[in-house]
Coordinates of C-alpha atoms in Angstrom, one line a residue:
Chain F
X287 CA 8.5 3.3 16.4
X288 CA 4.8 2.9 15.1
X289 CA 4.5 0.6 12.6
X290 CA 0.5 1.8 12.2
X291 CA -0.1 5.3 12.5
X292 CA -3.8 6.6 13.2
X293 CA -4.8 9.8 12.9
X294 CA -6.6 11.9 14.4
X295 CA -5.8 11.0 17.5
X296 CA -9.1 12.4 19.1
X297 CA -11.7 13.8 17.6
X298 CA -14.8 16.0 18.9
X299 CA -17.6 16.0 16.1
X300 CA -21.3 17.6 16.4
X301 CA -23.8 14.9 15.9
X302 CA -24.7 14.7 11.9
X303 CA -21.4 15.6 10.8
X304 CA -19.3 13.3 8.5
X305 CA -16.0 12.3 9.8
X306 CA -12.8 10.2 8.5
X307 CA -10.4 8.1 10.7
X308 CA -6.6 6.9 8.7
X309 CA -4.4 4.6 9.6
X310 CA -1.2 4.2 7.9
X311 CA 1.3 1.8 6.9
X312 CA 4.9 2.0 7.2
X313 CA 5.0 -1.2 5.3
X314 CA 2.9 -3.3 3.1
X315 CA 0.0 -4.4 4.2
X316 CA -2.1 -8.0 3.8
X317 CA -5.4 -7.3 6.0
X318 CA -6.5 -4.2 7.9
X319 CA -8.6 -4.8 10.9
X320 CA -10.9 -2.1 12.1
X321 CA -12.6 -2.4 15.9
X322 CA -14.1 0.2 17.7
X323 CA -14.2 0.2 21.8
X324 CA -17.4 1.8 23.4
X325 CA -16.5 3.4 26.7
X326 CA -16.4 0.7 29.5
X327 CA -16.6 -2.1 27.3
X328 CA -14.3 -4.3 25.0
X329 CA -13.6 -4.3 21.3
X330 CA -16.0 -4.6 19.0
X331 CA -14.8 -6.2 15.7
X332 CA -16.4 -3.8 12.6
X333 CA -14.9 -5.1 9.4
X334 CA -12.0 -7.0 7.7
X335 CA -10.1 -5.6 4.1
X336 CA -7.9 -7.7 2.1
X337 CA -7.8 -6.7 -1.5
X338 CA -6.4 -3.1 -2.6
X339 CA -9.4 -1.1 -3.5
X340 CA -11.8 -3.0 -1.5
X341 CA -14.5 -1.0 0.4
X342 CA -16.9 -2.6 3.1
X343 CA -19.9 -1.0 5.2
X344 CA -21.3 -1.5 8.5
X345 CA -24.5 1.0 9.2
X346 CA -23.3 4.1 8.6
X347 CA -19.2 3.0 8.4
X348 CA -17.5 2.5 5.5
X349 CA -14.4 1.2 5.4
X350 CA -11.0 1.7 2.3
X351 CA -8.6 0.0 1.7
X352 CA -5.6 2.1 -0.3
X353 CA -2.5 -0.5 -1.0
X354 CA -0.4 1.8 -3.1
X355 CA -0.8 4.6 -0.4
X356 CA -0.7 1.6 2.7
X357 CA -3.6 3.4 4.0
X358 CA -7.0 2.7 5.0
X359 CA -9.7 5.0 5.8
X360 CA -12.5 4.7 8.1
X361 CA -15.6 7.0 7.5
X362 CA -19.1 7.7 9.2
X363 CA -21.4 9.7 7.9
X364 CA -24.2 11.5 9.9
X365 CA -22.5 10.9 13.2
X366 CA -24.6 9.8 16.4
X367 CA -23.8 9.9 19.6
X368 CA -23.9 5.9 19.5
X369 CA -20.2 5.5 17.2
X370 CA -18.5 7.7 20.1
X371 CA -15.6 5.6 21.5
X372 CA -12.2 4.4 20.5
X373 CA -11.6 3.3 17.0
X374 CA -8.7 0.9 15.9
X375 CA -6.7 -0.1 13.1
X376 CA -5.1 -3.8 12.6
X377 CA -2.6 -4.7 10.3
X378 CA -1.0 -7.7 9.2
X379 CA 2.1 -6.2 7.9
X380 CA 4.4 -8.3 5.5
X381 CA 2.8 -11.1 6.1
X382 CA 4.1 -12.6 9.3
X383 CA 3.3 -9.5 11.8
X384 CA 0.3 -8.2 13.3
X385 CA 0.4 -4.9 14.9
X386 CA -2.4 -2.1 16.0
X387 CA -2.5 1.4 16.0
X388 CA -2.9 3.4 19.2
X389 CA -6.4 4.2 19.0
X390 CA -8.6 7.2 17.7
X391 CA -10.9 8.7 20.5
X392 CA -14.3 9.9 18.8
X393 CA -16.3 12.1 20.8
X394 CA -19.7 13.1 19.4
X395 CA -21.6 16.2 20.8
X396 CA -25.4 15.9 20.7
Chain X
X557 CA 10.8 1.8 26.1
X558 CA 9.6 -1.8 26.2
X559 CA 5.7 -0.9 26.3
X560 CA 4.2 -4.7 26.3
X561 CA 6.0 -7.3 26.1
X562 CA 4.6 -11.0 25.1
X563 CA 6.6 -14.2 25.1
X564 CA 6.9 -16.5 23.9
X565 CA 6.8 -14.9 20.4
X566 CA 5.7 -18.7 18.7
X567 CA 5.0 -22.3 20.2
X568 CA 2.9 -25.6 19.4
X569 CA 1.4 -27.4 21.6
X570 CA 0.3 -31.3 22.0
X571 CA -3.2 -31.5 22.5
X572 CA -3.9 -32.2 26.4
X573 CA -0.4 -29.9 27.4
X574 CA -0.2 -26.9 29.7
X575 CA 1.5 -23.8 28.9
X576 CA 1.5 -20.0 30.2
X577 CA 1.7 -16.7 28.0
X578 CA 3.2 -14.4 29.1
X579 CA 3.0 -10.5 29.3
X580 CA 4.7 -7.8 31.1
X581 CA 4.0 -4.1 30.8
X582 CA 5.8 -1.4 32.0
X583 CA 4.1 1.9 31.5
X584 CA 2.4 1.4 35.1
X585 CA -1.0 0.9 33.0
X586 CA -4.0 0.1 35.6
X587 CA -5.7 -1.8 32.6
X588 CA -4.6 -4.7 30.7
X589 CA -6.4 -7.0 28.5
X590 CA -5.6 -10.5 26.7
X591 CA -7.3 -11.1 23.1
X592 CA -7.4 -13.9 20.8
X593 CA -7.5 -13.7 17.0
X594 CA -8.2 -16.0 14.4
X595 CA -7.9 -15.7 10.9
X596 CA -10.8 -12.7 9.8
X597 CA -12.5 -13.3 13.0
X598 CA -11.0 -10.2 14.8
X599 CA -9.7 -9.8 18.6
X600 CA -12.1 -11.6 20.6
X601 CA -11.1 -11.1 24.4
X602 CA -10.8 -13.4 26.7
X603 CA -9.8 -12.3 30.2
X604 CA -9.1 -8.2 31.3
X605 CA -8.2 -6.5 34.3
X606 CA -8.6 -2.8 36.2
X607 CA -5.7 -3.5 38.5
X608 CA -3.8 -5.5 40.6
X609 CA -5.3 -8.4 42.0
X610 CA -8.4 -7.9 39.9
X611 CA -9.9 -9.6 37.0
X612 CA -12.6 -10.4 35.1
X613 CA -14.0 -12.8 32.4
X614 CA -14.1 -11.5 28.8
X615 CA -16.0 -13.0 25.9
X616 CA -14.5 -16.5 25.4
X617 CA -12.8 -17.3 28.7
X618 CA -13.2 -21.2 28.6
X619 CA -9.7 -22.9 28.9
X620 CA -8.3 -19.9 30.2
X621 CA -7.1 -18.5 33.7
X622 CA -5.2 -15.7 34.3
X623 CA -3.8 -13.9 37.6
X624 CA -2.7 -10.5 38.2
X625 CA -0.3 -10.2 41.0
X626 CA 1.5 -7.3 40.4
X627 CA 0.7 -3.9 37.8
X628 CA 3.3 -5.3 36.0
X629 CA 2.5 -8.6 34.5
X630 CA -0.9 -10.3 33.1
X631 CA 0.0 -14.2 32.5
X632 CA -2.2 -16.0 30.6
X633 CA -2.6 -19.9 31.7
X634 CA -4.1 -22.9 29.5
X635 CA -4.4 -25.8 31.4
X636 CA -5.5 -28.5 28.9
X637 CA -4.7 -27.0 25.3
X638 CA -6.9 -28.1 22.5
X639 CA -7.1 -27.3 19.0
X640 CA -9.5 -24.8 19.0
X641 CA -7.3 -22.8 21.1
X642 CA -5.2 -22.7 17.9
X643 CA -4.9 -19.0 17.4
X644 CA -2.4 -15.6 17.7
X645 CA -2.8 -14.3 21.6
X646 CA -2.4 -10.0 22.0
X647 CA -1.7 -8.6 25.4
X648 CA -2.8 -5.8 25.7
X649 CA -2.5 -2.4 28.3
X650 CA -4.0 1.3 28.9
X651 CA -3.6 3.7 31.5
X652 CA -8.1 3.5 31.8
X653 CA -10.5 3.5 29.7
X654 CA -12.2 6.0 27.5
X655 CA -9.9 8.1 25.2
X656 CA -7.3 6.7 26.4
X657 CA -5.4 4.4 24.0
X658 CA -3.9 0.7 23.8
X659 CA -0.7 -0.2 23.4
X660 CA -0.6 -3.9 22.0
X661 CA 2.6 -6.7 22.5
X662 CA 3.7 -8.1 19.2
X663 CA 1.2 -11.3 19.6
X664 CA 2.0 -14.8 20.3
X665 CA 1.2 -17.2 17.4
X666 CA 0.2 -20.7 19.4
X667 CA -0.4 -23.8 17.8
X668 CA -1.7 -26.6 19.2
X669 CA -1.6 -30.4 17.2

């Protein structure tokens, strides 16, 4: 079983378009981690949310944090071809567990 | 259905020991990875590798070694632990890269006094 679920799990945009990543939470959660892999390269850490509500920015990412719903949400707005890769959600769930998703593959068509 | 397995699942260390992290995959994944993360830090890898009997340095490799005999396993060696090596350890695999995924062991939490 998952314990983070990410969806979709691939994703072909056309450059400009706004697009939204989830990643949910069987169980509480105390920290979601987001990291995006470029092709041929390793993870790239993006941003860090702790407190229910909170909502960071990286360029054009912005990041949720939903506790009630155990959900975060990763958006980018005006896609270029530069955010294609692999995007990743990291939990630390109940306090004592880290897990990851399985990966969202953007694809962004010039 | 193992996936990746890590172990040991907790230890700590005395500054100067030697200890070896184990991680054993068994989806025949070409690709497997080894990342540190500290607290709000984020993964930061430290050693990766295409296939057997192939690897290659990541971002912080110092104090590190790893091998890669078989598909199978990825160890992951410190030779003189020190505190800064204080920190949870992922293994990581994936069949290649791209849009393929990872599938991540449960993390070893390593601390060394």
């Amino acid at each position: 079983s998952q314990e983070l679920e990410q969806s979709p799990q691939s994703l072909i945009v056309q450059e400009g378009k706004n697009l939204t990543i989830n990643c949910t939470s069987s169980k509480t959660l105390y920290g979601l981690y987001w990291y995006k892999q470029k092709y041929g390269e390793g993870l790239i850490f993006l941003m860090m949310l702790q407190k229910g509500g909170e909502e960071k920015s990286h360029e054009k990412i912005t990041a949720k944090l939903d506790e009630k719903k155990q959900q975060s949400s990763l958006h980018i707005t005006a896609s270029q071809p530069s955010h294609a890769g692999i995007y990743l959600c990291g939990a630390d769930i109940s306090g004592n567990q880290f897990y990851f998703g399985t990966g969202t593959s953007l694809t962004v068509i010039p | 259905n193992a996936g990746v397995t890590q172990t040991p699942k907790f230890r700590i260390l005395k500054i100067g020991q030697s200890m070896t992290l184990q991680c054993t995959q068994d989806m025949n994944h070409n690709y497997m990875y080894w990342y540190r993360q500290d607290p709000g830090m984020g993964l930061k890898l430290i050693y990766y590798s295409v296939g057997a009997g192939i690897t290659d340095k990541g971002e912080v490799p110092n104090g590190y070694n790893v091998s890669r005999s078989t598909t199978e396993d990825f160890p992951l060696r410190l030779e003189l632990a020190a505190p800064s090596q204080t920190s949870v350890y992922f293994c990581a695999s994936s069949r290649g890269q791209g849009t393929y995924g990872y599938t991540f062991g449960s993390g070893t939490r390593l601390t060394v006094v």
